[in-house]
Short mmCIF file of C-alpha atoms in Angstrom, two decimals:
data_model
loop_
_atom_site.label_atom_id
_atom_site.label_comp_id
_atom_site.label_asym_id
_atom_site.label_seq_id
_atom_site.Cartn_x
_atom_site.Cartn_y
_atom_site.Cartn_z
CA GLY A 26 -4.68 -12.87 -1.74
CA ASP A 27 -5.73 -10.35 -4.36
CA LEU A 28 -4.70 -7.31 -2.33
CA VAL A 29 -1.27 -8.79 -1.64
CA ALA A 30 -0.81 -9.62 -5.33
CA ARG A 31 -1.78 -6.08 -6.33
CA ALA A 32 0.60 -4.62 -3.75
CA ALA A 33 3.46 -6.83 -4.94
CA ASP A 34 2.80 -5.90 -8.57
CA GLY A 35 2.74 -2.22 -7.63
CA LEU A 36 5.97 -2.42 -5.67
CA GLY A 37 7.66 -4.25 -8.52
CA ALA A 38 6.55 -1.60 -11.00
CA LEU A 39 7.74 1.12 -8.64
CA ALA A 40 11.16 -0.51 -8.27
CA ARG A 41 11.47 -0.71 -12.06
CA ARG A 42 10.53 2.98 -12.39
CA PHE A 43 13.26 4.03 -9.96
CA ARG A 44 15.83 2.08 -11.98
CA ASP A 45 14.96 4.16 -15.06
CA ASP A 46 16.80 7.42 -15.65
CA VAL A 47 13.77 9.63 -14.97
CA PRO A 48 14.09 13.03 -13.27
CA PRO A 49 12.64 13.05 -9.72
CA ALA A 50 10.20 15.85 -10.58
CA ALA A 51 8.74 13.72 -13.38
CA LEU A 52 8.33 10.77 -10.99
CA ILE A 53 6.51 12.98 -8.49
CA ARG A 54 4.21 14.38 -11.20
CA GLU A 55 3.45 10.86 -12.44
CA PHE A 56 2.73 9.59 -8.92
CA THR A 57 0.46 12.57 -8.20
CA ARG A 58 -1.43 12.10 -11.48
CA GLU A 59 -2.00 8.40 -10.76
CA PHE A 60 -2.95 9.08 -7.14
CA VAL A 61 -5.58 11.66 -8.11
CA HIS A 62 -6.90 9.40 -10.88
CA ASP A 63 -7.34 6.49 -8.44
CA VAL A 64 -9.10 8.69 -5.88
CA LEU A 65 -11.46 10.15 -8.50
CA ALA A 66 -12.18 6.72 -9.99
CA GLY A 67 -13.48 5.55 -6.60
CA ASP A 68 -12.04 2.07 -7.10
CA GLY A 69 -11.43 1.44 -3.41
CA PHE A 70 -8.15 3.29 -3.06
CA VAL A 71 -9.49 5.69 -0.44
CA GLU A 72 -10.81 2.83 1.68
CA PHE A 73 -7.49 0.96 1.35
CA PHE A 74 -5.55 4.11 2.30
CA LEU A 75 -7.74 4.66 5.37
CA ILE A 76 -7.30 1.06 6.51
CA MET A 77 -3.54 1.25 6.09
CA ASN A 78 -3.34 4.53 8.00
CA GLN A 79 -5.48 3.12 10.81
CA SER A 80 -3.30 0.04 11.07
CA PHE A 81 -0.20 2.18 11.52
CA THR A 82 -1.77 4.01 14.46
CA MET A 83 -3.07 0.92 16.25
CA ALA A 84 -1.24 -0.30 19.34
CA GLU A 85 -1.38 -3.81 17.89
CA PRO A 86 -1.87 -4.17 14.14
CA PRO A 87 -4.45 -6.84 13.21
CA VAL A 88 -1.82 -9.03 11.53
CA ALA A 89 0.19 -9.37 14.75
CA GLY A 90 -2.91 -10.43 16.69
CA ALA A 91 -3.92 -12.89 13.99
CA ARG A 92 -0.48 -14.47 13.96
CA ARG A 93 -0.51 -14.92 17.73
CA SER A 94 -3.98 -16.49 17.53
CA GLU A 95 -2.77 -18.94 14.87
CA HIS A 96 0.12 -20.02 17.07
CA GLY A 97 -1.78 -19.98 20.36
CA THR A 98 0.50 -17.40 21.92
CA SER A 99 -0.28 -14.23 23.81
CA ARG A 100 1.56 -10.99 24.39
#
């Protein structure tokens, strides 16, 4: 719930930023500044990033397994 809402808000803000006429270097600097701030603040970003990276390397992401369980299907 909350994580999905935060992700959707973030993606929406990102899409709006790319519509602005901002030089790419400025966008990269802004992203880097926000990234470092979030890591230093320790507000859970590092844990979220680790979980996302782990899910990309898994043979079967947890969401796929959960969906199959909901529908009573198997591989």
